[in-house]
Short mmCIF file of C-alpha atoms and ligand atoms in Angstrom, two decimals:
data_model
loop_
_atom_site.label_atom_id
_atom_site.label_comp_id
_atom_site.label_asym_id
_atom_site.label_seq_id
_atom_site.Cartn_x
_atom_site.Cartn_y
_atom_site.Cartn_z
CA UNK A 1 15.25 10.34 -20.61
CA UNK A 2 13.39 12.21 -18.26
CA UNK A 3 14.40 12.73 -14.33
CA UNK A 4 11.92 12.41 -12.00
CA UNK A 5 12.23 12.24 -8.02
CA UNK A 6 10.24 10.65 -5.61
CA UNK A 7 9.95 10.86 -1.33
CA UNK A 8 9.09 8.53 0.93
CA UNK A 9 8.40 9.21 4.82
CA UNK A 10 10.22 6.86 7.23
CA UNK A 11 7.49 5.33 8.76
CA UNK A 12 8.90 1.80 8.85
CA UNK A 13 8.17 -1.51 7.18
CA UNK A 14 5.94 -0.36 4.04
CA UNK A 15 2.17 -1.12 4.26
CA UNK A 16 0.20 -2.46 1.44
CA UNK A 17 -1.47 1.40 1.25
CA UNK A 18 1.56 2.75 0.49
CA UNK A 19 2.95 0.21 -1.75
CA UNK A 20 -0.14 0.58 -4.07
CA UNK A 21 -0.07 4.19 -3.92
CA UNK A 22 3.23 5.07 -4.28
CA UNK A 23 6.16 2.65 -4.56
CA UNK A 24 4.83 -0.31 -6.93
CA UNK A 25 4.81 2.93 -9.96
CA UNK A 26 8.62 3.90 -8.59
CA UNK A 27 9.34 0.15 -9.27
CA UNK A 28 7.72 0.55 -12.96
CA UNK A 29 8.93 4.00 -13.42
CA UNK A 30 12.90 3.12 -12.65
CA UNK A 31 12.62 1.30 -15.87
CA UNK A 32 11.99 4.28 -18.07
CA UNK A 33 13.26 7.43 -16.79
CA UNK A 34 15.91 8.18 -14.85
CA UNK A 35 14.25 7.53 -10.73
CA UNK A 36 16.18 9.52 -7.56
CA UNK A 37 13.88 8.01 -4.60
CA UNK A 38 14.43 9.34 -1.19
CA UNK A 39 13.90 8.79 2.41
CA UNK A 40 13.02 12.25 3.62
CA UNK A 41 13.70 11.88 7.68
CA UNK A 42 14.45 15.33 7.97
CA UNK A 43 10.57 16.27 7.45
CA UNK A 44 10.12 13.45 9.94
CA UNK A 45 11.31 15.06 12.91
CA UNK A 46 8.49 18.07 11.69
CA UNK A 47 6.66 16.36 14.28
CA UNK A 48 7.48 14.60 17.91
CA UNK A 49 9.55 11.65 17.89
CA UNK A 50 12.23 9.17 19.66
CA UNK A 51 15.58 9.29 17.80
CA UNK A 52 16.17 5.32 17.69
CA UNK A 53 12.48 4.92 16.79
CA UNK A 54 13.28 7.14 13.54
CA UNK A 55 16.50 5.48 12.72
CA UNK A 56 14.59 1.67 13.46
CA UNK A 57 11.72 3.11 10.52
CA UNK A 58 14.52 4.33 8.35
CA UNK A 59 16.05 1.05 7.77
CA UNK A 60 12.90 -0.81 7.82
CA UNK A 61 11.75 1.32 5.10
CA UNK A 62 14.76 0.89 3.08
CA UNK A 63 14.49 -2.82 3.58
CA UNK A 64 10.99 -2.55 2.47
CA UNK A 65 11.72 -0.28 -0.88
CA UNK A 66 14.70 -2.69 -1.93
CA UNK A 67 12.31 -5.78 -1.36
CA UNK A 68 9.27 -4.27 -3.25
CA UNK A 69 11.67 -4.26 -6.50
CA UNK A 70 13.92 -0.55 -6.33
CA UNK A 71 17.21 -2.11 -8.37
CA UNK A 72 19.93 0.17 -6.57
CA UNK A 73 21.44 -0.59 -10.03
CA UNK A 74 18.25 0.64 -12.22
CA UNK A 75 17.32 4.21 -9.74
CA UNK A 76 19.23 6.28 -7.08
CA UNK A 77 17.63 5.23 -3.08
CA UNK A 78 19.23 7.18 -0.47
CA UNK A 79 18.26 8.79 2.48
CA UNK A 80 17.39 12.69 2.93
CA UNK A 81 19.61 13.72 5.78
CA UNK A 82 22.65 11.85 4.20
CA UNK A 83 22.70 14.99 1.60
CA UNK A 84 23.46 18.29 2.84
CA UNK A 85 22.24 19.84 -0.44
CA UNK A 86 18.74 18.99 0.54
CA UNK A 87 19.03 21.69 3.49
CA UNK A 88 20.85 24.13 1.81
CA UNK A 89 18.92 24.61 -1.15
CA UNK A 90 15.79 24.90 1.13
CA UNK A 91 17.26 28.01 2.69
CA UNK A 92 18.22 29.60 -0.09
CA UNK A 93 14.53 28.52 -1.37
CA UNK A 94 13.08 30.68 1.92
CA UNK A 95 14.60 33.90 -0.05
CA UNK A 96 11.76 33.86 -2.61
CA UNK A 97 9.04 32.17 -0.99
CA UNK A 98 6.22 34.39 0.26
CA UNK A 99 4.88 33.51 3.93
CA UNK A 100 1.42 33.58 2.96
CA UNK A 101 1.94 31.33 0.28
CA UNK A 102 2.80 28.45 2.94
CA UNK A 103 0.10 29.37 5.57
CA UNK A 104 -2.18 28.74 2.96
CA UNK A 105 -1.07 24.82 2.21
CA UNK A 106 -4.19 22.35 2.99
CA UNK A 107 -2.00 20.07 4.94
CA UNK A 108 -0.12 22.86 6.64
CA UNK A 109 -3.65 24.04 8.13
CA UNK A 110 -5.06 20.38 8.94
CA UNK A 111 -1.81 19.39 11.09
CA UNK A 112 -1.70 22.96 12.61
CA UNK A 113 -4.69 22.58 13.86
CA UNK A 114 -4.33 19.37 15.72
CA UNK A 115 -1.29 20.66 17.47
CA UNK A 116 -1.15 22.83 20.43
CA UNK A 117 2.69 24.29 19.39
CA UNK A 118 3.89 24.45 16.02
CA UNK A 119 7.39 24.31 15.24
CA UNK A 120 8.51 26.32 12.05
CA UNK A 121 9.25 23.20 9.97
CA UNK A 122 5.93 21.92 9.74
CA UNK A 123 5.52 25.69 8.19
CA UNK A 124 8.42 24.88 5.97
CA UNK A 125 8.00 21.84 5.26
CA UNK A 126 7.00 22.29 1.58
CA UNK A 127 10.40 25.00 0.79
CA UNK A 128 12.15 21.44 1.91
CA UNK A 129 10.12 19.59 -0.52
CA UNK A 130 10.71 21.74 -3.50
CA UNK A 131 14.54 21.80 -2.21
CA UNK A 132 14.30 17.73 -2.44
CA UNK A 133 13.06 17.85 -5.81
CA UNK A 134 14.60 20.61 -7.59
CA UNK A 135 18.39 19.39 -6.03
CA UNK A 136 18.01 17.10 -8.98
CA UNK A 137 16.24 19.69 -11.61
CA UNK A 138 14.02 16.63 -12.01
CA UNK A 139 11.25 17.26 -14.56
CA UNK A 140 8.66 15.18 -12.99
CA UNK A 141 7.11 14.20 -9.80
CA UNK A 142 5.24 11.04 -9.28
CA UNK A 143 2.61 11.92 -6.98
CA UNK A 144 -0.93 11.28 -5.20
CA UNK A 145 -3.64 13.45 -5.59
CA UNK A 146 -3.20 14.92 -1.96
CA UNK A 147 0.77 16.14 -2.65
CA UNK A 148 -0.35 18.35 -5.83
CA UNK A 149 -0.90 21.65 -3.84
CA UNK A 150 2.53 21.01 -2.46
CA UNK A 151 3.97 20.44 -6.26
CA UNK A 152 2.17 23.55 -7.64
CA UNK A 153 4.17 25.70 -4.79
CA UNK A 154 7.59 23.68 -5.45
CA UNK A 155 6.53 24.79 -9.53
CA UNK A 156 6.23 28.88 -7.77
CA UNK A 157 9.52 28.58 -6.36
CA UNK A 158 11.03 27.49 -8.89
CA UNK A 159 9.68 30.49 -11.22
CA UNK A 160 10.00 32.82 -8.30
CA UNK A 161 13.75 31.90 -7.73
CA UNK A 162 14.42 31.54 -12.19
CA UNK A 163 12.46 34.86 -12.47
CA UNK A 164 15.42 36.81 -9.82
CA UNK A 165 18.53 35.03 -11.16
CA UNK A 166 18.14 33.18 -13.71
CA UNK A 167 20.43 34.12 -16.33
CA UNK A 168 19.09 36.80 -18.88
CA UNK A 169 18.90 34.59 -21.94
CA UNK A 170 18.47 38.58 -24.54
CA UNK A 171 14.99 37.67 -25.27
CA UNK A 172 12.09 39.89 -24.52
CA UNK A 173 8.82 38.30 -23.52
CA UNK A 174 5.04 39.30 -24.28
CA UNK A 175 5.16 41.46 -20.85
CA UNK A 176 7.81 43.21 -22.76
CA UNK A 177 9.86 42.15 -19.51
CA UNK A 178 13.52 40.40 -20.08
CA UNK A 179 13.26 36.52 -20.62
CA UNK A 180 15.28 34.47 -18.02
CA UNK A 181 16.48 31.43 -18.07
CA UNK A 182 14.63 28.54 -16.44
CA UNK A 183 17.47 27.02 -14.68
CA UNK A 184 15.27 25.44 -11.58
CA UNK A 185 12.93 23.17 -14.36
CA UNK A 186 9.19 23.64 -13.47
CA UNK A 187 8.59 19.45 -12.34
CA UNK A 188 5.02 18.34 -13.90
CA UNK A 189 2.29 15.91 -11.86
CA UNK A 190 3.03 12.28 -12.72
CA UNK A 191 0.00 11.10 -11.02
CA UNK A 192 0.18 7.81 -9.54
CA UNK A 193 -1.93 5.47 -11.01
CA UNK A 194 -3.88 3.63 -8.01
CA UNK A 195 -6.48 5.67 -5.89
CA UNK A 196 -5.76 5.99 -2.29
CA UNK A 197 -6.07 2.90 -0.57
CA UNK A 198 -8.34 2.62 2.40
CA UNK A 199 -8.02 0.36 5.41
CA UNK A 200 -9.58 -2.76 6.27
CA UNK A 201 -11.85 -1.00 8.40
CA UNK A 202 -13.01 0.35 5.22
CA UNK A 203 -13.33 4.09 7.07
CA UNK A 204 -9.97 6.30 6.92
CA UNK A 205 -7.20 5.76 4.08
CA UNK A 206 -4.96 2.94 5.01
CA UNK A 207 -2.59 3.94 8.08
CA UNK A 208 -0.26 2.45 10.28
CA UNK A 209 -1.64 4.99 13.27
CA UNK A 210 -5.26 3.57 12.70
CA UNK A 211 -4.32 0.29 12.96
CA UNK A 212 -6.43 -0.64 9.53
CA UNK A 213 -3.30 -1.74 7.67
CA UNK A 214 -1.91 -5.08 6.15
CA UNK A 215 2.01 -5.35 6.26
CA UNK A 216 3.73 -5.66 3.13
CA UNK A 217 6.12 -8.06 4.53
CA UNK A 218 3.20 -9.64 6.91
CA UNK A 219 2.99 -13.57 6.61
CA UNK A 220 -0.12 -15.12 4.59
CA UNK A 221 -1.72 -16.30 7.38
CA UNK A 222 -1.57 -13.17 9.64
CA UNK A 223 -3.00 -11.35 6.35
CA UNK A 224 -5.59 -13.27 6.13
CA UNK A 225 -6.38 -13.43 9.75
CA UNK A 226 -7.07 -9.57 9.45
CA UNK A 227 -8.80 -10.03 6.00
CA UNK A 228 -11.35 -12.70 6.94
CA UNK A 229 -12.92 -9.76 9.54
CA UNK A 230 -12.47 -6.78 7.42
CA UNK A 231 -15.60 -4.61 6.50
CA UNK A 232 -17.54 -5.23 3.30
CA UNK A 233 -20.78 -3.68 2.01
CA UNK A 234 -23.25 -3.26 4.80
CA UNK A 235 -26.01 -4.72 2.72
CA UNK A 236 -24.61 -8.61 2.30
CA UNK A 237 -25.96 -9.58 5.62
CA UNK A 238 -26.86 -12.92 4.58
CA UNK A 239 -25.16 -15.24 1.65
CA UNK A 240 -28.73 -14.25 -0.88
CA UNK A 241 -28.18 -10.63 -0.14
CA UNK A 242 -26.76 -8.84 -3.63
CA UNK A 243 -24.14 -6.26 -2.86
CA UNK A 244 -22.77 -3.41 -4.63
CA UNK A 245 -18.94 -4.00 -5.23
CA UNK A 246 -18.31 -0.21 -5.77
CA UNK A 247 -19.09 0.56 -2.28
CA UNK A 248 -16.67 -2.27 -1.33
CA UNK A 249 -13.32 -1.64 0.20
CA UNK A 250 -12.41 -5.52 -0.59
CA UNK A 251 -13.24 -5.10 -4.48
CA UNK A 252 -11.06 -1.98 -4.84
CA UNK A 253 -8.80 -4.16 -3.31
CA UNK A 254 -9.00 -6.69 -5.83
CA UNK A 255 -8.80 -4.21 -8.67
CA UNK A 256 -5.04 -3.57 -7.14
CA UNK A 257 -4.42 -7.30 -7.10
CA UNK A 258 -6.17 -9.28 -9.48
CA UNK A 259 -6.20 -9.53 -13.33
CA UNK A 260 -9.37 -7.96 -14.61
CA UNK A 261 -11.18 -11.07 -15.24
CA UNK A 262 -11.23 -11.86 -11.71
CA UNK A 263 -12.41 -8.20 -11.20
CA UNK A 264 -15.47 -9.06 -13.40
CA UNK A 265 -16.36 -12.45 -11.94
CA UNK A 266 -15.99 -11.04 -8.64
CA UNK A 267 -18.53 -7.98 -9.44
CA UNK A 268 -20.95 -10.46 -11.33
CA UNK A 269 -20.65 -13.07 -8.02
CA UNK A 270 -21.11 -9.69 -5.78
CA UNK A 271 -23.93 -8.40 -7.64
CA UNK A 272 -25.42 -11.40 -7.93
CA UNK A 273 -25.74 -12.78 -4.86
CA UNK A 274 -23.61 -15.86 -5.99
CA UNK A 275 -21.13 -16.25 -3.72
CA UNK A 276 -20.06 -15.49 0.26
CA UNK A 277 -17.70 -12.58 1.71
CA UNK A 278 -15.66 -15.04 2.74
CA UNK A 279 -15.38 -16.57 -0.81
CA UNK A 280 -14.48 -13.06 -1.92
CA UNK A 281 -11.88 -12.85 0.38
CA UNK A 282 -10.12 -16.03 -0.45
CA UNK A 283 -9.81 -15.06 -4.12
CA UNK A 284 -8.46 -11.81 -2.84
CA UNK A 285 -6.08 -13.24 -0.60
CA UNK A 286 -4.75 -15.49 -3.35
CA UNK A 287 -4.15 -12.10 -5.59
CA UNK A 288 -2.36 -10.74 -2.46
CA UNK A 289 -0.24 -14.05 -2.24
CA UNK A 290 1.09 -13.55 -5.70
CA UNK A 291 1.85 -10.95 -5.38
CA UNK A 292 3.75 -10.27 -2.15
CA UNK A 293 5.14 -13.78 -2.15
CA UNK A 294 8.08 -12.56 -4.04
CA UNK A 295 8.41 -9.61 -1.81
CA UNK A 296 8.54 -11.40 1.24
CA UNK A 297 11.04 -13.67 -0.17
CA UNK A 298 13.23 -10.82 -1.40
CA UNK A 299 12.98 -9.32 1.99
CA UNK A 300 14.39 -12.60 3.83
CA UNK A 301 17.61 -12.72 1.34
CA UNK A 302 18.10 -9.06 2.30
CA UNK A 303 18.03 -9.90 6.45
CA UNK A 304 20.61 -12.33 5.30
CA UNK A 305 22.83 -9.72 4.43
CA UNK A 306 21.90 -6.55 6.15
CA UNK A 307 25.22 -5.11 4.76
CA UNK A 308 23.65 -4.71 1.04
CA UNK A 309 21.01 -1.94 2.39
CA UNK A 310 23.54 -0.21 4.06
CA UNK A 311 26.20 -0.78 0.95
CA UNK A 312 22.79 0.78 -1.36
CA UNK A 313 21.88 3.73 0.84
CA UNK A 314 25.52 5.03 0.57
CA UNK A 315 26.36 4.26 -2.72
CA UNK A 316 23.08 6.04 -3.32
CA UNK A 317 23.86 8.81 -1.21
CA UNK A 318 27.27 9.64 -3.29
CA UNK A 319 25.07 9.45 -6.65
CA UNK A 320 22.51 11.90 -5.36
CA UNK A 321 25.13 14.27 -3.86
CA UNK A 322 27.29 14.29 -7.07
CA UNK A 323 24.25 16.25 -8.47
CA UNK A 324 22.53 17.98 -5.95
CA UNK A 325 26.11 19.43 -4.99
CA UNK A 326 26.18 20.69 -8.72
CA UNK A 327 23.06 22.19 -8.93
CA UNK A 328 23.51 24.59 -5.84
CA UNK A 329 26.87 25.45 -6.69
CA UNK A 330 25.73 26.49 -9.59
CA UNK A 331 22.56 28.57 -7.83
CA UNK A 332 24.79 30.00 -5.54
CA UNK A 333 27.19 31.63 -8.08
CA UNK A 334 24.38 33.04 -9.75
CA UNK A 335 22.78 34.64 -6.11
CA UNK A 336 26.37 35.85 -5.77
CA UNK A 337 26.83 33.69 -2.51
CA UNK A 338 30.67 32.28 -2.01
S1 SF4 B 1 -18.79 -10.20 -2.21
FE1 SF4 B 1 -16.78 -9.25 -2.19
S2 SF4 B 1 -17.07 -7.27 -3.18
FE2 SF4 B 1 -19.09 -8.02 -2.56
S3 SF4 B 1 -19.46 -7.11 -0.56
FE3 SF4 B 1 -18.58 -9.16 -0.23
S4 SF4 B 1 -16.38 -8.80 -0.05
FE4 SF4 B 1 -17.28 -6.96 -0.97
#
């Protein structure tokens, strides 16, 4: 069974952008390989921000992980800072990494830009990412399309690091150089199924900052409240106007909700002039419903208990540990650190 590893920002309760894109896979995925999901606050604090605001999104998210279906029995859910190993590894990780190599990161450059000062660990930021993932040697990465530069440099390190001590394994390769041993695994791309999700304003990728977002744990009504106004194609002024569903942030919305025989009828209706926004929207809503229903409800038993996330965030904490504690034990006898 394959490991793979996952990381989440603490950005509070989950939004319905972030559950499509990310965690609804993790909740498939824990059922066939073996899932380490983590709350990475220490690249939080990359950036401004109020201590008890980041321990307030820290829970939230966990409350919102463990309600969107993560089995604490079925996957490992902890939270970044509560494992040393994380940190450690990243240093030792700053050994082989070139400088260049992380001025050069897309996101690096877009966030660099947009701030007068910038602190090292926003430079860093991706040595602690291939830290989080190769703590675990996992062999894959579930991703969106926008984290694969980041992968592709955790993959560098990892042959960088593997290429100065890894073990000699006697072999010679085609360079006619010595063969090491690939002890830091090379984690492939699992690419997450669902597009990115954009807001309701149908502009900018669905974010709690714009204020386009719908609340995975928001009541039906106040969903639908910010539904009923949310953008559609320009071109269905009136009820006789066809529209083009493609162009529609609602239908890709849909397509994440509804079985694909709504999908079609709602195209055909769209297309066709046959039916109202508004109609659209109800059948949406109702996909949304059924699906976050359960959620919702899962998230109430939880507030009933608060103990359990706690209880699942430590137990997971020890799990993670046990193994990220091997791993750089293990790199550090080979770097010929105590
Ligand atoms: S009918 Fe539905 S898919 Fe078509 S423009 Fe209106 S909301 Fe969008």
């Amino acid at each position: 069974m394959s490991r793979i590893f996952s990381g989440i920002q603490p950005s509070g309760e989950l939004h319905v952008g972030n559950y499509l894109g990310a965690v609804r896979n993790w909740v498939e995925l824990q059922q066939r390989h073996e899932s380490i999901f983590c709350i990475v606050d220490y690249h939080a604090i990359t950036v401004p921000y109020a201590p008890e605001d980041l321990r307030r999104r820290t829970r939230e998210m966990a409350v919102s992980l463990l309600a969107a279906g993560l089995d604490p029995a079925r996957c490992t859910l902890f939270v970044q800072s509560m494992v040393p190993e994380h940190t450690e590894l990243a240093w030792i990780f700053n050994s082989v990494t070139p400088l260049g190599e992380l001025e050069r990161q897309t996101q690096f450059k877009d966030k660099a830009t947009r701030q007068e000062s910038v602190l090292a660990g926003l430079l860093n930021y991706p040595i602690l990412q291939a830290a989080d993932i190769l703590c675990y040697r996992a062999d894959q990465v579930p991703v969106g399309e926008d984290q694969v530069q980041h992968l592709e440099l955790s993959r560098e390190i990892a042959r960088r690091w593997n290429a100065r001590f890894g073990r000699p394994t006697g072999a010679i390769g085609e360079d006619g150089g010595e063969v090491r041993e690939a002890f830091f695994p090379e984690p492939e791309a699992l690419l997450t199924p669902t597009r990115r999700i954009m807001g309701l304003d149908g502009q900018a990728k669905m974010s709690k900052s714009l204020n386009n977002t719908i609340g995975l744990l928001e009541p039906g009504d106040s969903i639908w409240a910010k539904l009923r106004p949310a953008v559609t194609d320009p071109a269905r002024v009136r009820r006789t106007d066809p529209g083009t569903p493609e162009i529609c942030n609602i239908f890709q919305l849909h397509k994440a909700f509804n079985p694909s025989e709504t999908v079609a009828l709602v195209a055909e209706n769209c297309r066709g002039a046959k039916w109202g926004c508004i109609d659209c929207k109800k059948v949406l809503h109702e996909g949304i419903e059924r699906e976050l229903v359960p959620i919702r409800r899962r998230a109430a038993e939880i507030a009933r208990e608060p103990e359990r996330v706690s209880d699942a965030l430590v137990d997971g904490a020890r799990r993670a540990r046990d193994l990220a504690a091997a791993t750089v034990q293990e790199a550090k006898e080979r770097m010929g650190l105590a």
